[in-house]
GROMACS .gro file of C-alpha atoms in nm:
model
  361
    1MET     CA    1   1.702   1.229   0.690
    2LYS     CA    2   1.342   1.351   0.686
    3GLN     CA    3   1.089   1.285   0.958
    4LEU     CA    4   0.716   1.323   1.009
    5VAL     CA    5   0.478   1.203   1.277
    6VAL     CA    6   0.162   1.004   1.217
    7GLU     CA    7  -0.105   1.086   1.472
    8THR     CA    8  -0.404   0.866   1.550
    9SER     CA    9  -0.677   0.882   1.815
   10ALA     CA   10  -0.480   0.654   2.047
   11SER     CA   11  -0.114   0.711   1.965
   12SER     CA   12   0.147   0.871   1.745
   13TYR     CA   13   0.461   0.733   1.584
   14PRO     CA   14   0.753   0.860   1.378
   15VAL     CA   15   0.824   0.794   1.011
   16LEU     CA   16   1.198   0.826   0.947
   17ILE     CA   17   1.305   0.851   0.581
   18GLY     CA   18   1.656   0.861   0.440
   19ALA     CA   19   1.957   0.668   0.316
   20GLY     CA   20   2.123   0.460   0.589
   21VAL     CA   21   1.857   0.516   0.857
   22ILE     CA   22   1.846   0.143   0.934
   23GLU     CA   23   2.194   0.181   1.083
   24THR     CA   24   2.122   0.496   1.283
   25GLU     CA   25   1.755   0.550   1.363
   26LEU     CA   26   1.643   0.189   1.410
   27LEU     CA   27   1.871   0.139   1.711
   28LYS     CA   28   1.721   0.447   1.877
   29GLN     CA   29   1.373   0.299   1.837
   30LEU     CA   30   1.486  -0.037   1.971
   31GLU     CA   31   1.647   0.125   2.275
   32ARG     CA   32   1.324   0.314   2.338
   33LEU     CA   33   1.113  -0.003   2.325
   34ASN     CA   34   1.374  -0.234   2.487
   35PRO     CA   35   1.221  -0.561   2.360
   36SER     CA   36   1.285  -0.893   2.533
   37ARG     CA   37   1.326  -1.057   2.192
   38ILE     CA   38   1.297  -0.958   1.825
   39LEU     CA   39   1.135  -1.156   1.545
   40VAL     CA   40   1.222  -1.036   1.197
   41ILE     CA   41   0.955  -1.137   0.947
   42ALA     CA   42   1.129  -1.091   0.615
   43ASP     CA   43   1.075  -1.124   0.244
   44SER     CA   44   1.319  -1.399   0.148
   45ALA     CA   45   1.465  -1.199  -0.143
   46VAL     CA   46   1.514  -0.894   0.078
   47GLN     CA   47   1.667  -1.107   0.352
   48ASN     CA   48   1.917  -1.253   0.104
   49LEU     CA   49   2.018  -0.905  -0.012
   50TYR     CA   50   2.012  -0.704   0.310
   51GLY     CA   51   1.960  -0.944   0.598
   52ASP     CA   52   2.316  -0.921   0.724
   53LYS     CA   53   2.288  -0.542   0.739
   54LEU     CA   54   1.970  -0.560   0.941
   55MET     CA   55   2.099  -0.828   1.178
   56ARG     CA   56   2.404  -0.614   1.256
   57ALA     CA   57   2.168  -0.328   1.342
   58VAL     CA   58   1.971  -0.543   1.588
   59SER     CA   59   2.265  -0.740   1.729
   60SER     CA   60   2.219  -0.596   2.079
   61PHE     CA   61   1.898  -0.795   2.120
   62PRO     CA   62   1.815  -1.168   2.096
   63SER     CA   63   1.674  -1.209   1.746
   64ASP     CA   64   1.515  -1.467   1.517
   65VAL     CA   65   1.428  -1.450   1.149
   66TYR     CA   66   1.132  -1.599   0.967
   67ALA     CA   67   1.165  -1.552   0.589
   68VAL     CA   68   0.870  -1.602   0.355
   69PRO     CA   69   0.874  -1.628  -0.026
   70SER     CA   70   0.829  -1.307  -0.221
   71GLY     CA   71   0.485  -1.238  -0.363
   72GLU     CA   72   0.121  -1.185  -0.279
   73GLU     CA   73   0.068  -1.560  -0.238
   74SER     CA   74   0.256  -1.543   0.094
   75LYS     CA   75  -0.008  -1.316   0.245
   76SER     CA   76  -0.214  -1.620   0.332
   77PHE     CA   77  -0.372  -1.763   0.644
   78GLN     CA   78  -0.138  -2.064   0.625
   79THR     CA   79   0.174  -1.845   0.630
   80TYR     CA   80   0.023  -1.640   0.914
   81TYR     CA   81  -0.043  -1.960   1.112
   82ASP     CA   82   0.309  -2.092   1.046
   83ILE     CA   83   0.465  -1.770   1.175
   84GLN     CA   84   0.252  -1.778   1.489
   85THR     CA   85   0.370  -2.135   1.550
   86PHE     CA   86   0.733  -2.031   1.500
   87ALA     CA   87   0.694  -1.735   1.739
   88LEU     CA   88   0.549  -1.959   2.010
   89LYS     CA   89   0.826  -2.215   1.970
   90GLN     CA   90   1.092  -1.940   1.989
   91GLY     CA   91   0.943  -1.816   2.315
   92LEU     CA   92   0.832  -1.468   2.215
   93ASP     CA   93   0.643  -1.299   2.497
   94ARG     CA   94   0.435  -0.986   2.535
   95LYS     CA   95   0.747  -0.770   2.558
   96SER     CA   96   0.885  -0.902   2.230
   97LEU     CA   97   0.895  -0.699   1.907
   98ILE     CA   98   0.829  -0.785   1.545
   99LEU     CA   99   1.016  -0.616   1.260
  100ALA     CA  100   0.840  -0.623   0.922
  101PHE     CA  101   1.125  -0.635   0.671
  102GLY     CA  102   1.001  -0.615   0.314
  103GLY     CA  103   0.733  -0.465   0.097
  104GLY     CA  104   0.360  -0.429   0.146
  105VAL     CA  105   0.294  -0.802   0.163
  106ILE     CA  106   0.535  -0.841   0.454
  107GLY     CA  107   0.411  -0.528   0.628
  108ASP     CA  108   0.050  -0.644   0.615
  109LEU     CA  109   0.134  -1.001   0.714
  110ALA     CA  110   0.378  -0.918   0.994
  111GLY     CA  111   0.148  -0.647   1.125
  112PHE     CA  112  -0.140  -0.894   1.149
  113VAL     CA  113   0.085  -1.142   1.330
  114ALA     CA  114   0.184  -0.867   1.575
  115ALA     CA  115  -0.177  -0.756   1.622
  116THR     CA  116  -0.291  -1.103   1.722
  117TYR     CA  117   0.008  -1.271   1.888
  118MET     CA  118  -0.074  -1.282   2.261
  119ARG     CA  119  -0.348  -1.028   2.177
  120GLY     CA  120  -0.096  -0.778   2.044
  121ILE     CA  121   0.276  -0.706   2.066
  122PRO     CA  122   0.462  -0.406   1.920
  123PHE     CA  123   0.602  -0.399   1.569
  124ILE     CA  124   0.809  -0.169   1.350
  125GLN     CA  125   0.772  -0.133   0.975
  126LEU     CA  126   1.095  -0.151   0.773
  127PRO     CA  127   0.968  -0.092   0.418
  128THR     CA  128   1.193  -0.197   0.131
  129THR     CA  129   0.975  -0.097  -0.167
  130LEU     CA  130   0.822   0.223  -0.296
  131LEU     CA  131   0.477   0.062  -0.285
  132ALA     CA  132   0.513   0.013   0.089
  133HIS     CA  133   0.515   0.390   0.148
  134ASP     CA  134   0.137   0.351   0.138
  135SER     CA  135   0.085   0.026   0.326
  136ALA     CA  136   0.348   0.082   0.597
  137VAL     CA  137   0.159   0.382   0.736
  138GLY     CA  138  -0.191   0.382   0.879
  139GLY     CA  139  -0.216   0.053   1.065
  140LYS     CA  140  -0.424  -0.158   0.824
  141VAL     CA  141  -0.287  -0.513   0.853
  142ALA     CA  142  -0.433  -0.825   0.695
  143VAL     CA  143  -0.403  -1.147   0.501
  144ASN     CA  144  -0.581  -1.238   0.180
  145HIS     CA  145  -0.861  -1.485   0.124
  146PRO     CA  146  -0.943  -1.647  -0.212
  147GLU     CA  147  -1.274  -1.459  -0.201
  148GLY     CA  148  -1.112  -1.118  -0.161
  149LYS     CA  149  -0.800  -0.922  -0.079
  150ASN     CA  150  -0.733  -0.807   0.281
  151MET     CA  151  -1.060  -0.954   0.405
  152ILE     CA  152  -0.911  -1.092   0.729
  153GLY     CA  153  -0.727  -0.829   0.929
  154ALA     CA  154  -0.724  -0.552   1.185
  155PHE     CA  155  -0.633  -0.191   1.250
  156TYR     CA  156  -0.304  -0.200   1.441
  157GLN     CA  157  -0.054   0.083   1.434
  158PRO     CA  158   0.325   0.028   1.427
  159GLU     CA  159   0.558   0.178   1.683
  160ALA     CA  160   0.764   0.340   1.407
  161VAL     CA  161   0.833   0.329   1.035
  162VAL     CA  162   1.202   0.330   0.945
  163TYR     CA  163   1.230   0.385   0.569
  164ASP     CA  164   1.584   0.330   0.442
  165LEU     CA  165   1.612   0.448   0.081
  166ASP     CA  166   1.919   0.230   0.026
  167PHE     CA  167   1.691  -0.073   0.012
  168LEU     CA  168   1.506   0.068  -0.288
  169LYS     CA  169   1.815   0.072  -0.509
  170SER     CA  170   1.780  -0.296  -0.602
  171LEU     CA  171   1.413  -0.271  -0.700
  172PRO     CA  172   1.332  -0.378  -1.056
  173GLU     CA  173   1.158  -0.121  -1.274
  174SER     CA  174   0.828  -0.309  -1.254
  175GLU     CA  175   0.829  -0.277  -0.873
  176LEU     CA  176   0.915   0.092  -0.887
  177ARG     CA  177   0.626   0.146  -1.127
  178SER     CA  178   0.390  -0.046  -0.900
  179GLY     CA  179   0.480   0.176  -0.606
  180PHE     CA  180   0.465   0.488  -0.817
  181ALA     CA  181   0.095   0.421  -0.880
  182GLU     CA  182   0.025   0.477  -0.510
  183VAL     CA  183   0.230   0.797  -0.512
  184ILE     CA  184   0.017   0.924  -0.802
  185LYS     CA  185  -0.294   0.824  -0.605
  186HIS     CA  186  -0.188   1.040  -0.311
  187GLY     CA  187  -0.137   1.336  -0.542
  188LEU     CA  188  -0.475   1.290  -0.710
  189ILE     CA  189  -0.672   1.256  -0.387
  190GLY     CA  190  -0.498   1.507  -0.164
  191ASN     CA  191  -0.216   1.715  -0.310
  192GLU     CA  192  -0.258   1.875  -0.651
  193GLU     CA  193   0.090   2.028  -0.630
  194LEU     CA  194   0.240   1.680  -0.583
  195TYR     CA  195   0.044   1.548  -0.880
  196ARG     CA  196   0.159   1.837  -1.104
  197TRP     CA  197   0.522   1.788  -0.997
  198LEU     CA  198   0.508   1.414  -1.061
  199LYS     CA  199   0.354   1.461  -1.403
  200GLN     CA  200   0.608   1.724  -1.503
  201GLU     CA  201   0.920   1.558  -1.368
  202ILE     CA  202   0.866   1.184  -1.404
  203ARG     CA  203   0.801   1.033  -1.745
  204ASP     CA  204   1.020   0.727  -1.692
  205VAL     CA  205   1.032   0.545  -1.357
  206SER     CA  206   1.384   0.419  -1.425
  207ARG     CA  207   1.507   0.778  -1.394
  208ILE     CA  208   1.374   0.837  -1.042
  209ASN     CA  209   1.666   0.948  -0.822
  210ASP     CA  210   1.710   0.963  -0.443
  211PHE     CA  211   1.593   1.325  -0.421
  212MET     CA  212   1.275   1.240  -0.611
  213LEU     CA  213   1.219   0.929  -0.400
  214GLN     CA  214   1.253   1.114  -0.072
  215ARG     CA  215   1.022   1.395  -0.184
  216MET     CA  216   0.748   1.168  -0.321
  217ILE     CA  217   0.761   0.932  -0.023
  218LEU     CA  218   0.748   1.218   0.227
  219GLN     CA  219   0.463   1.400   0.053
  220GLY     CA  220   0.272   1.080  -0.022
  221ILE     CA  221   0.290   0.970   0.340
  222ALA     CA  222   0.189   1.320   0.452
  223VAL     CA  223  -0.133   1.290   0.251
  224LYS     CA  224  -0.209   0.953   0.406
  225ALA     CA  225  -0.114   1.067   0.757
  226ALA     CA  226  -0.355   1.361   0.734
  227VAL     CA  227  -0.638   1.128   0.635
  228VAL     CA  228  -0.555   0.870   0.905
  229LYS     CA  229  -0.551   1.145   1.169
  230LYS     CA  230  -0.910   1.234   1.078
  231ASP     CA  231  -1.035   0.879   1.040
  232GLU     CA  232  -0.820   0.598   1.177
  233LYS     CA  233  -1.064   0.310   1.122
  234GLU     CA  234  -1.222   0.398   0.788
  235SER     CA  235  -1.560   0.519   0.907
  236GLY     CA  236  -1.546   0.825   0.680
  237VAL     CA  237  -1.280   1.006   0.479
  238ARG     CA  238  -1.024   0.726   0.508
  239ALA     CA  239  -1.219   0.552   0.234
  240HIS     CA  240  -1.069   0.813   0.000
  241LEU     CA  241  -0.740   0.624   0.023
  242ASN     CA  242  -0.909   0.346  -0.174
  243PHE     CA  243  -0.925   0.559  -0.488
  244GLY     CA  244  -0.868   0.318  -0.778
  245HIS     CA  245  -0.865   0.017  -0.548
  246THR     CA  246  -1.223  -0.112  -0.578
  247LEU     CA  247  -1.172  -0.211  -0.940
  248GLY     CA  248  -0.796  -0.256  -0.884
  249HIS     CA  249  -0.845  -0.523  -0.617
  250ALA     CA  250  -1.103  -0.697  -0.839
  251ILE     CA  251  -0.849  -0.709  -1.123
  252GLU     CA  252  -0.582  -0.851  -0.890
  253SER     CA  253  -0.814  -1.114  -0.749
  254GLY     CA  254  -0.972  -1.200  -1.083
  255ALA     CA  255  -0.636  -1.250  -1.252
  256GLY     CA  256  -0.495  -1.445  -0.957
  257TYR     CA  257  -0.278  -1.277  -0.695
  258GLY     CA  258   0.069  -1.210  -0.825
  259LYS     CA  259  -0.026  -1.227  -1.194
  260ILE     CA  260  -0.083  -0.850  -1.220
  261SER     CA  261   0.108  -0.615  -0.991
  262HIS     CA  262  -0.088  -0.415  -0.736
  263GLY     CA  263   0.023  -0.087  -0.891
  264ASP     CA  264  -0.072  -0.189  -1.244
  265ALA     CA  265  -0.416  -0.301  -1.127
  266VAL     CA  266  -0.469   0.020  -0.927
  267ALA     CA  267  -0.356   0.232  -1.224
  268ALA     CA  268  -0.632   0.078  -1.436
  269GLY     CA  269  -0.872   0.129  -1.145
  270MET     CA  270  -0.775   0.495  -1.116
  271LEU     CA  271  -0.832   0.553  -1.487
  272PHE     CA  272  -1.181   0.409  -1.458
  273ALA     CA  273  -1.247   0.622  -1.148
  274VAL     CA  274  -1.133   0.938  -1.331
  275TRP     CA  275  -1.355   0.852  -1.629
  276LEU     CA  276  -1.644   0.775  -1.394
  277SER     CA  277  -1.591   1.103  -1.209
  278ASN     CA  278  -1.638   1.292  -1.535
  279ARG     CA  279  -1.935   1.078  -1.636
  280GLY     CA  280  -2.110   1.050  -1.300
  281LEU     CA  281  -2.019   1.372  -1.120
  282GLY     CA  282  -1.978   1.607  -1.413
  283ALA     CA  283  -1.617   1.666  -1.314
  284ASP     CA  284  -1.376   1.817  -1.564
  285LEU     CA  285  -1.072   1.599  -1.511
  286PRO     CA  286  -0.803   1.561  -1.782
  287TYR     CA  287  -0.879   1.194  -1.849
  288GLU     CA  288  -0.698   1.168  -2.183
  289GLU     CA  289  -0.395   1.347  -2.040
  290ILE     CA  290  -0.374   1.109  -1.743
  291GLN     CA  291  -0.433   0.808  -1.965
  292SER     CA  292  -0.154   0.914  -2.201
  293TRP     CA  293   0.086   0.970  -1.909
  294PHE     CA  294   0.001   0.629  -1.763
  295GLY     CA  295   0.071   0.466  -2.098
  296GLU     CA  296   0.404   0.647  -2.121
  297LEU     CA  297   0.499   0.519  -1.775
  298GLY     CA  298   0.414   0.162  -1.874
  299PHE     CA  299   0.089   0.123  -1.682
  300PRO     CA  300  -0.199  -0.067  -1.839
  301THR     CA  301  -0.467   0.171  -1.963
  302ALA     CA  302  -0.743  -0.088  -1.976
  303VAL     CA  303  -0.864  -0.396  -1.793
  304PRO     CA  304  -0.715  -0.718  -1.934
  305SER     CA  305  -0.954  -0.843  -2.203
  306ASP     CA  306  -0.968  -1.196  -2.057
  307LEU     CA  307  -1.127  -1.070  -1.734
  308ASP     CA  308  -1.503  -1.085  -1.767
  309THR     CA  309  -1.701  -0.783  -1.647
  310ASP     CA  310  -1.939  -1.002  -1.445
  311LEU     CA  311  -1.641  -1.160  -1.271
  312LEU     CA  312  -1.505  -0.816  -1.183
  313LEU     CA  313  -1.844  -0.697  -1.056
  314GLY     CA  314  -1.872  -1.007  -0.839
  315LYS     CA  315  -1.533  -0.927  -0.687
  316MET     CA  316  -1.629  -0.561  -0.639
  317MET     CA  317  -1.947  -0.664  -0.458
  318LYS     CA  318  -1.725  -0.835  -0.200
  319ASP     CA  319  -1.530  -0.514  -0.141
  320LYS     CA  320  -1.546  -0.397   0.220
  321LYS     CA  321  -1.720  -0.076   0.107
  322ALA     CA  322  -2.000  -0.263  -0.073
  323SER     CA  323  -2.335  -0.307   0.100
  324SER     CA  324  -2.701  -0.373   0.027
  325GLY     CA  325  -2.651  -0.443  -0.341
  326THR     CA  326  -2.451  -0.125  -0.408
  327ILE     CA  327  -2.084  -0.061  -0.471
  328THR     CA  328  -1.926   0.254  -0.330
  329MET     CA  329  -1.671   0.416  -0.559
  330VAL     CA  330  -1.419   0.681  -0.457
  331LEU     CA  331  -1.433   0.956  -0.718
  332LEU     CA  332  -1.272   1.297  -0.777
  333GLN     CA  333  -1.467   1.622  -0.785
  334SER     CA  334  -1.138   1.779  -0.888
  335ILE     CA  335  -0.772   1.691  -0.844
  336GLY     CA  336  -0.712   1.689  -0.469
  337GLU     CA  337  -1.083   1.674  -0.379
  338CYS     CA  338  -1.254   1.336  -0.328
  339ARG     CA  339  -1.602   1.214  -0.264
  340THR     CA  340  -1.770   0.874  -0.253
  341GLN     CA  341  -2.073   0.767  -0.452
  342ALA     CA  342  -2.276   0.446  -0.434
  343PHE     CA  343  -2.380   0.272  -0.755
  344GLU     CA  344  -2.632  -0.004  -0.805
  345LYS     CA  345  -2.453  -0.313  -0.932
  346ASP     CA  346  -2.629  -0.315  -1.271
  347ARG     CA  347  -2.562   0.055  -1.325
  348LEU     CA  348  -2.193   0.020  -1.247
  349LYS     CA  349  -2.171  -0.287  -1.470
  350SER     CA  350  -2.315  -0.087  -1.758
  351LEU     CA  351  -2.071   0.200  -1.703
  352LEU     CA  352  -1.774  -0.036  -1.671
  353GLU     CA  353  -1.870  -0.207  -1.997
  354ILE     CA  354  -1.901   0.128  -2.174
  355TRP     CA  355  -1.557   0.231  -2.049
  356ARG     CA  356  -1.406  -0.098  -2.160
  357GLN     CA  357  -1.564  -0.079  -2.504
  358GLU     CA  358  -1.485   0.284  -2.583
  359GLY     CA  359  -1.199   0.345  -2.818
  360THR     CA  360  -1.042   0.586  -2.567
  361VAL     CA  361  -0.936   0.304  -2.332
   0.00000   0.00000   0.00000
């Protein structure tokens, strides 16, 4: 097992990573918190596969389960409201605990339920996907709105993150690839050594083994933890964690949530951000090399042709970092060194169209 601590201005909490930790480390966290009742908010597919294992681990405490369908569509206000209703009917009180059992959708949804139920009760993240190594840490919890992703939410830190690698063994290749995009992001924005190792060692996501998983999860979370420690509520450098996400979220929303995976959309967004860094900042990033690697891994290397540029710009204008007619993009001065730059909408539209039209995309 590997462990690191995430520190924020108000608290700190452990991230416990390893095979079988749900059966060993989770109980220690539960005994520390001593909840009056536990509500497991679970991805229905994960609950079907691993629910019995989790329920054995929490059997010392009164527990209920609320399972939601897999997919981004479940991160809705209606699902959030239904869970709140269920929690009230089951008699959860301020000493109760929520366990978020699933991927990033469940972590965001369950975290927002915990943040707002009786004005806030504790929760623990139990990530079951590689993608969730990013979302499970840092305390950003939310639900989606048709007008934009994660627009209704809060900053609310978990009490712990218990990351059992055994749960990742059943992930389909497409889900591994989606999570791997966020690992690459952490290397590009904050750890050049991690990026170089990933690029050298991983050319096929289906060949990622437990050693690789543990290393990339640990180092990826370490990058995010360092940023969160400096800027918990995204007033400064935490915006760097959105590298690739401004366009990526627009692609997800424009296509319809669930039609394009988060990782695939972010991969396209990162390619545009790398290209834009070279074009707008005069950086000397290996764009063609990264693009070729992404293609080899199975990521899209362009925006889907049926998504209109004006539609994407409209979505980007609703990004939380947009203001006063400008869109703020997270760019790279070099690998491991970020900066933000604001673009007028028309200027960014022109650059996005050039990138889409060039034969190199």
